[in-house]
Short mmCIF file of C-alpha atoms in Angstrom, two decimals:
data_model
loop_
_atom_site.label_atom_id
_atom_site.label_comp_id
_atom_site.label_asym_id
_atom_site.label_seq_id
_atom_site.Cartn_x
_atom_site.Cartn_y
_atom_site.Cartn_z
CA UNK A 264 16.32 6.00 3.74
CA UNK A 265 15.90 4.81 0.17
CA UNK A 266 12.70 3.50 0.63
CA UNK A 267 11.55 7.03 1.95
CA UNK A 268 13.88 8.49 -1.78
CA UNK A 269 11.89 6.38 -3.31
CA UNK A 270 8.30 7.70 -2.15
CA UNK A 271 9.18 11.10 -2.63
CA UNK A 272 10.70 10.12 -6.53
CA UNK A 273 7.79 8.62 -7.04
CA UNK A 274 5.02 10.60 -5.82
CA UNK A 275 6.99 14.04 -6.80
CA UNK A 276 7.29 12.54 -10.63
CA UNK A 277 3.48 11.99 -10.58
CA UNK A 278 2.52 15.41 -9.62
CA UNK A 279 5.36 17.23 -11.80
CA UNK A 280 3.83 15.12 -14.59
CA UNK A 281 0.85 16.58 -13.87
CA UNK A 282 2.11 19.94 -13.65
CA UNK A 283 3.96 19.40 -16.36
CA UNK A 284 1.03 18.92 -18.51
CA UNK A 285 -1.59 21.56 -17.06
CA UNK A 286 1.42 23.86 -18.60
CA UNK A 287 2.60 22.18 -21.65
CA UNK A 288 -1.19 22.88 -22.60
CA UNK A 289 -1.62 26.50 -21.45
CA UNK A 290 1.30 27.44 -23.48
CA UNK A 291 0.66 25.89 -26.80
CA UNK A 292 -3.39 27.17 -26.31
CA UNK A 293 -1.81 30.68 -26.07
CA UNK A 294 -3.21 30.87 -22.50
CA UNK A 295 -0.10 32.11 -21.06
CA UNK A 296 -2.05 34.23 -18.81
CA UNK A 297 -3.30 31.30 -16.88
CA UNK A 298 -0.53 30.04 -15.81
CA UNK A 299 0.14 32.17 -12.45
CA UNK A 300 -3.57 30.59 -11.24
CA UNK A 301 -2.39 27.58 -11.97
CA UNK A 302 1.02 28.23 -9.49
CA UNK A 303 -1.50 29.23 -7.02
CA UNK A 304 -2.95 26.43 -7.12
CA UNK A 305 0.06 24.02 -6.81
CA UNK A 306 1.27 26.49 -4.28
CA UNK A 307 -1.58 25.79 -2.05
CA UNK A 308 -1.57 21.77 -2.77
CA UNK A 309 2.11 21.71 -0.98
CA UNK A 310 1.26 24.01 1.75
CA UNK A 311 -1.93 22.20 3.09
CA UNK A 312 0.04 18.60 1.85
CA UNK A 313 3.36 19.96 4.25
CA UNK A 314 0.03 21.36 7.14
CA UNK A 315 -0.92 17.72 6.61
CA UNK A 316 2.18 16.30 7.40
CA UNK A 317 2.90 18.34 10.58
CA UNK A 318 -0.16 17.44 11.91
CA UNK A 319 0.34 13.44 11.65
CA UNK A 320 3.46 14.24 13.16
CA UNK A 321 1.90 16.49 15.97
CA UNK A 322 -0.96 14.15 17.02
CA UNK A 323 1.54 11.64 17.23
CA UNK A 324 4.13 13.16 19.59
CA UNK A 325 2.12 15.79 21.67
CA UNK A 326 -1.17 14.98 21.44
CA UNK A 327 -1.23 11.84 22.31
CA UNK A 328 0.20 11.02 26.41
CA UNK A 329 0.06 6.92 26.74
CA UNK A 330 2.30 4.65 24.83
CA UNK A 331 -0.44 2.65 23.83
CA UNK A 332 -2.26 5.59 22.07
CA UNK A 333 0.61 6.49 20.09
CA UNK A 334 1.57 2.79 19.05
CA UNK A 335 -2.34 2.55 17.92
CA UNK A 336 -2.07 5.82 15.93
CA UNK A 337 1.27 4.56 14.10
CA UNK A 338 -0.64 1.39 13.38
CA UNK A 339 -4.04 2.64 11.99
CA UNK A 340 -1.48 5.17 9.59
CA UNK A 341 0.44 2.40 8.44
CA UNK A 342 -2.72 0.27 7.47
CA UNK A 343 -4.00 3.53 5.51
CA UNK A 344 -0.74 4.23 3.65
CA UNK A 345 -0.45 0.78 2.71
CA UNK A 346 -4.00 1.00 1.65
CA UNK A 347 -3.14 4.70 -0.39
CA UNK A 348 0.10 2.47 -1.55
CA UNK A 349 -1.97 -0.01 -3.05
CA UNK A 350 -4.44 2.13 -4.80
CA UNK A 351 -2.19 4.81 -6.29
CA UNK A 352 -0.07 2.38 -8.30
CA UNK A 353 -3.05 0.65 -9.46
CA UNK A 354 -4.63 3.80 -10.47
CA UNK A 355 -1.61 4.80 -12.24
CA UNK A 356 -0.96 2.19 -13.92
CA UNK A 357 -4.76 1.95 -15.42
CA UNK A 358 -4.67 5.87 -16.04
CA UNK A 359 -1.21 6.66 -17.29
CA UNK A 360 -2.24 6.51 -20.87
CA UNK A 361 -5.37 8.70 -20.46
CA UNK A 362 -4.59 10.93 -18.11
CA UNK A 363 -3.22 13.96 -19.94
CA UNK A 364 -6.40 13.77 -21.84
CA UNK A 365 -8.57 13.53 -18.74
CA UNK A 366 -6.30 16.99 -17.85
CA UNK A 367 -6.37 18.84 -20.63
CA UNK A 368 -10.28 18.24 -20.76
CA UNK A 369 -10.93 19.34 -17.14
CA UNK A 370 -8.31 22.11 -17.64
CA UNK A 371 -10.39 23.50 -21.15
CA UNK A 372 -13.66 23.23 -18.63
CA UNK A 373 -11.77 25.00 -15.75
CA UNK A 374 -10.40 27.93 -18.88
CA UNK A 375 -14.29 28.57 -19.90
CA UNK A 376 -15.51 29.47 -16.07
CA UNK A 377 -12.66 31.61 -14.72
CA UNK A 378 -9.51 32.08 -12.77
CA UNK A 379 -11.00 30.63 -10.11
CA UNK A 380 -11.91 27.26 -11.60
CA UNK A 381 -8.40 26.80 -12.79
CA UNK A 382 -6.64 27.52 -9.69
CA UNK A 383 -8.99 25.35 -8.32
CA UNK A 384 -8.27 22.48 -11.08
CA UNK A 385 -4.52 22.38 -10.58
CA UNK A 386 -4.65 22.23 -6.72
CA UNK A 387 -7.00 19.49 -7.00
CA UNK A 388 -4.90 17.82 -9.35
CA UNK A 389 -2.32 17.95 -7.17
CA UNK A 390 -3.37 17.55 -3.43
CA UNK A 391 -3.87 14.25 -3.81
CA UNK A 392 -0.35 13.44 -4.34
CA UNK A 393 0.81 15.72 -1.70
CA UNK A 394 -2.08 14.12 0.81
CA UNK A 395 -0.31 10.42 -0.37
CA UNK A 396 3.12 11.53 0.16
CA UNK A 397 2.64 13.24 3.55
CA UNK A 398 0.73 10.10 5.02
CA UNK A 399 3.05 7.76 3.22
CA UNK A 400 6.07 8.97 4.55
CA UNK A 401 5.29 9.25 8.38
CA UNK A 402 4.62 5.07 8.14
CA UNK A 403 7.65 4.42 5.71
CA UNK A 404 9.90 6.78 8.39
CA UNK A 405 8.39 5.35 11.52
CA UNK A 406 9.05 1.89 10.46
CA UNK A 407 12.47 2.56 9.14
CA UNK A 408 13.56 4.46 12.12
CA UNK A 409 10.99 5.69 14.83
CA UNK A 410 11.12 8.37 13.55
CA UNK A 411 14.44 9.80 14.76
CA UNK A 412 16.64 11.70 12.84
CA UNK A 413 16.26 13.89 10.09
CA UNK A 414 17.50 11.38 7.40
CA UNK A 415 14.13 10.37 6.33
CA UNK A 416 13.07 13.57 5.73
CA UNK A 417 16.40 14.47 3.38
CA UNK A 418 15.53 11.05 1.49
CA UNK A 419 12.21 12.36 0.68
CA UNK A 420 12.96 16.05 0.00
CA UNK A 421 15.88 14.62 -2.03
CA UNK A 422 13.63 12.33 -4.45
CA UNK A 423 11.00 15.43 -4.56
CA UNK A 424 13.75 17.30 -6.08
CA UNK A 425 14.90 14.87 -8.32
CA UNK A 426 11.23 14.50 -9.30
CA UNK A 427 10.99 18.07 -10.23
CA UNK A 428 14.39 17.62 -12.32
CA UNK A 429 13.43 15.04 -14.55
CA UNK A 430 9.68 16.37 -15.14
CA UNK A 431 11.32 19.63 -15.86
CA UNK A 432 13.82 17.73 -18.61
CA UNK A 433 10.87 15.91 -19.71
CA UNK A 434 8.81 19.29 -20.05
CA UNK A 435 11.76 20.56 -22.38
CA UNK A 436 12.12 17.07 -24.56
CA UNK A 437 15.37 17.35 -22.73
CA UNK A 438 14.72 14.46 -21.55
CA UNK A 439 13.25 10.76 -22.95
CA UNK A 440 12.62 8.01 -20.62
CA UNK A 441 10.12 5.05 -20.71
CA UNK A 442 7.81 5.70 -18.10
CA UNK A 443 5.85 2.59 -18.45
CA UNK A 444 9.01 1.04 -17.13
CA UNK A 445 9.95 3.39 -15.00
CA UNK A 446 6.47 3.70 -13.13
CA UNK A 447 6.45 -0.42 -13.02
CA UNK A 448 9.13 -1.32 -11.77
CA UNK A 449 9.02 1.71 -8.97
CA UNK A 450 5.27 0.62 -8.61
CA UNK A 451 7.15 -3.33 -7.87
CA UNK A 452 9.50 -1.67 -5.06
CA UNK A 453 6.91 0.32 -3.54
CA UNK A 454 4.96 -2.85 -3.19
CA UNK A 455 7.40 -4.21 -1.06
CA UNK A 456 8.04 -1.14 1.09
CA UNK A 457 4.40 -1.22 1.68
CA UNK A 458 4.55 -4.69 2.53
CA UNK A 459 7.01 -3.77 5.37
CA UNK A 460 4.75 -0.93 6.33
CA UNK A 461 1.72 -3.47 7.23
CA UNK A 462 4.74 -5.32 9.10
CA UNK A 463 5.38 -2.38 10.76
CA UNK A 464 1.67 -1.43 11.88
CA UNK A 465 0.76 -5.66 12.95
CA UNK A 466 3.92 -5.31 15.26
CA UNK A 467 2.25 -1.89 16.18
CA UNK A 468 -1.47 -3.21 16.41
CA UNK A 469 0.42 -6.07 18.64
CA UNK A 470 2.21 -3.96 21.22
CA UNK A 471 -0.77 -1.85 21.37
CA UNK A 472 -2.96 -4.99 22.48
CA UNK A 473 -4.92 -5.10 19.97
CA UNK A 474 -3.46 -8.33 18.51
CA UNK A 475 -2.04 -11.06 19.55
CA UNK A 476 1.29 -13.11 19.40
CA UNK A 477 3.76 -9.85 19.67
CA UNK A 478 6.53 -12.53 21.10
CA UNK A 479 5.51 -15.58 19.61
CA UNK A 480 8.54 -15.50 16.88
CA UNK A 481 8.56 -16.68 13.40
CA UNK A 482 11.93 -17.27 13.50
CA UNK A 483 15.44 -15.91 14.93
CA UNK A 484 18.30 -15.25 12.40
CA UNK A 485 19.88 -12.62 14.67
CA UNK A 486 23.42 -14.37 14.21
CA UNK A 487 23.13 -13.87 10.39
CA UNK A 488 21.42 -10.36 10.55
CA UNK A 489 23.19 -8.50 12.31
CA UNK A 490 21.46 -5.37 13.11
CA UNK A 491 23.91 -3.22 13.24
CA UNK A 492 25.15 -4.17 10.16
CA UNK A 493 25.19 -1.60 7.23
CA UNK A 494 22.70 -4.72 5.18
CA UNK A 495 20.53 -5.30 7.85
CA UNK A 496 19.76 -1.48 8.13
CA UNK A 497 19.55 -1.30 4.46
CA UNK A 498 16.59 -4.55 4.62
CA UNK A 499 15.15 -2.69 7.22
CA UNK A 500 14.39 0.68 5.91
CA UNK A 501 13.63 -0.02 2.78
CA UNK A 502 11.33 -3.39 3.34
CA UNK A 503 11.03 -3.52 7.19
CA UNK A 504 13.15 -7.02 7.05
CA UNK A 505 14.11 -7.67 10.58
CA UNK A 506 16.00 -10.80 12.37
CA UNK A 507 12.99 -11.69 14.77
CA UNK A 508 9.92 -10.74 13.83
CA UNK A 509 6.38 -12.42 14.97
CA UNK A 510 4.56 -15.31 12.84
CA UNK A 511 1.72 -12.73 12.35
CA UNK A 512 4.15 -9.97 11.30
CA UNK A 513 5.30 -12.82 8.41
CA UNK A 514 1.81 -13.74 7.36
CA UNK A 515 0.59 -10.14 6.80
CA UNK A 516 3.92 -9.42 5.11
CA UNK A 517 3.43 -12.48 2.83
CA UNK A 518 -0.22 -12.10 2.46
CA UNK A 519 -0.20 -8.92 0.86
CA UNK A 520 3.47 -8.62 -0.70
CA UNK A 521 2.88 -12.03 -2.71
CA UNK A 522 -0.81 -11.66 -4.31
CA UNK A 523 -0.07 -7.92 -4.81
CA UNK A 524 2.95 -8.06 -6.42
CA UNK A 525 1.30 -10.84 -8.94
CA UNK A 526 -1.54 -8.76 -9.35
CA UNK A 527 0.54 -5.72 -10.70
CA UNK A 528 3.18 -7.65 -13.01
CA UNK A 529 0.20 -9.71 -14.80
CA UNK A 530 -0.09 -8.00 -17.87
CA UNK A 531 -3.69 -6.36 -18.32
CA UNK A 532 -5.69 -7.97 -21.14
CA UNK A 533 -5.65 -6.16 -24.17
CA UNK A 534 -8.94 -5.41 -26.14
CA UNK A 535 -9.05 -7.19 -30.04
CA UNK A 536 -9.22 -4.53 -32.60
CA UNK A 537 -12.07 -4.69 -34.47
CA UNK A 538 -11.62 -5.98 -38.22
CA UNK A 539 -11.80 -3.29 -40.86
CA UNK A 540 -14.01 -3.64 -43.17
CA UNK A 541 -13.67 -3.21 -46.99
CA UNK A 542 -16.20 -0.10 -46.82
CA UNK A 543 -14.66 1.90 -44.71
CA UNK A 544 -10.94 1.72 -45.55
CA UNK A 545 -8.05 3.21 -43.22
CA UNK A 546 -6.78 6.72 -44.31
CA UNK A 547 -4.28 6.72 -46.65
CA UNK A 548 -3.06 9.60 -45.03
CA UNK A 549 -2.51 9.28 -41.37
CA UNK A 550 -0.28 11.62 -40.18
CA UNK A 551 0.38 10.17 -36.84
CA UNK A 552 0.21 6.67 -35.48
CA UNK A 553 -1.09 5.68 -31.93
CA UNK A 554 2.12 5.23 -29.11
CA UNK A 555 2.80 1.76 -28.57
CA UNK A 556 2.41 0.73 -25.26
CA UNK A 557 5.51 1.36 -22.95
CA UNK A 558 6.87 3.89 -25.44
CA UNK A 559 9.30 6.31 -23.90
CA UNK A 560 7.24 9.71 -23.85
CA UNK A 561 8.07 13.69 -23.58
CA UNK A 562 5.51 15.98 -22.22
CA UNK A 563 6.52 19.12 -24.37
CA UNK A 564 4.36 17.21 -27.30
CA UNK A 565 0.94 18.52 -25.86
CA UNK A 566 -1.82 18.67 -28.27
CA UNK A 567 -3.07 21.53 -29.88
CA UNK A 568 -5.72 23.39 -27.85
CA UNK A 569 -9.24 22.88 -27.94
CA UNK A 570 -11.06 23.72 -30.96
CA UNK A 571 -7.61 24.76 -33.04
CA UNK A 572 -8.57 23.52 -36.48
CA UNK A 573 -5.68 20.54 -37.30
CA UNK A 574 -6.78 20.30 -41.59
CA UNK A 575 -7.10 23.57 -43.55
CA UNK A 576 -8.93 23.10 -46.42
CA UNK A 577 -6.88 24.03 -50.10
CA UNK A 578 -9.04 26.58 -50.57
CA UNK A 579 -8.08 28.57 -47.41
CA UNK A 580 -4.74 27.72 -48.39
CA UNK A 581 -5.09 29.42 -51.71
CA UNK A 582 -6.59 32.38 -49.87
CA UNK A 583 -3.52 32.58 -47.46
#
């Protein structure tokens, strides 16, 4: 159940931080009066996100008769959520720094048309996480536990809460926490859960048919991994470890956890700073200095809105 915690921590932090922001900048633009659009929006995002869900859920357990069907369907949604997986903590990792920007630009675009456009903004801003979560949690919970039981479910709702919690700290500086940690090394256990989701969807694919090999074992460590031991449950929902699985199961697990996980620890090159240049000297008086990378971060300290002047002139000053 930790592994399916863990999706709904993560995924529910991204889209409170973007929440978070959407409102930080509303209020300090004065645009109070935007913000129930921008509920209705959100509001919609978790309702079609929770539709989305259901109907993964659905297709899989009514609409679909044969055995075979269903075990293709789990498969084809574990390759995609290993695929969303893989692309979301890329994305955020390249876009964390410029994202509220990217927000607060399409939010002061959204502001100009109407109410529309911004309830429009905010539940596209947000789907997308929902859309992740819902997909990414029927694989994680089918190959944790067939999806029986409600405990998945309580593991996700409870790291959606605790989301909501800490962005709502964060939104009142109540809060400080380096999220370029926090995302990485979540982003470095995610990795691995989705690692035991492609597991999960070859030994699917294979009892399906559609592969090869589904009893040709790897290896056998049965007498050492005990399944029903409380550690062999744990390795199992949260990375899809199991005593016996198939030599194909082990390569795709391998093949994608190893290069991946390289991949996302390598540090991204940094761009040199150009040299300045004795004609154009630095300010002498900067007010603020860029964040350092990996610098813990509070969302209350949205910029001013678009178009608020930042230097008054002495003169205006004199005429205050």
């Amino acid at each position: 159940m930790f592994a399916t915690y863990l999706i709904g921590l993560r995924e529910g932090l991204e889209a409170t931080l973007v929440v978070s922001i959407l409102v930080a900048f509303l209020v300090k633009s004065q645009r109070r009066d935007r913000l129930p659009q921008v509920w209705v929006g959100v509001g919609l995002a978790v309702v079609l996100s929770v539709f989305f869900g259901w109907l993964i859920e659905y297709t899989s357990t009514s609409l679909l008769a044969r055995s075979e069907d269903r075990e293709l369907f789990e498969a084809v949604t574990s390759v995609a959520a290993v695929v969303f997986v893989t692309w979301m903590i890329f994305w955020m990792r390249r876009a964390a720094r410029t994202i509220a920007g990217e927000l607060r630009g399409k939010l002061t675009d959204a502001l100009a048309v109407g109410s529309l456009a911004v309830a429009g903004m905010s539940f596209l801003a947000v789907i997308r996480e929902g859309l992740e979560t819902a997909l990414i949690f029927y694989s994680a919970a089918q190959s944790a536990a067939g999806g029986a039981g409600r405990g998945p479910l309580l593991a996700l709702l409870g790291g959606i809460a605790t989301a909501v919690v800490i962005g709502f700290l964060l939104y009142r500086s109540a809060l400080r926490i380096n999220l370029s940690k926090f995302f990485t090394w979540t982003g470095a256990l995610l990795i691995l859960v989705a690692a035991g989701i492609l597991k999960y969807g070859v030994h699917d694919f294979q009892e399906a048919g559609v592969l090869p090999g589904l009893n040709n074992l790897a290896f056998d460590i049965s007498s050492v991994l005990d399944p029903s031991t409380w550690y062999a449950a744990l390795l199992g929902g949260m990375f899809n470890i199991t005593a016996t699985p198939s030599v194909l199961e082990m390569v795709a697990w391998v093949a994608y956890a190893v290069p991946v996980l390289v991949l996302f620890l390598r540090k991204p090159a940094t761009p040199a700073k150009p040299a300045a240049t004795p004609a154009e000297p630095a300010p002498a008086e900067s007010a603020t200095a860029p964040a350092e990378p990996g610098a813990p971060a509070t969302l209350a300290e949205a910029p001013a809105a678009a178009g608020e002047p930042t230097d008054v002139p002495p003169s205006a000053r004199q005429r205050a």
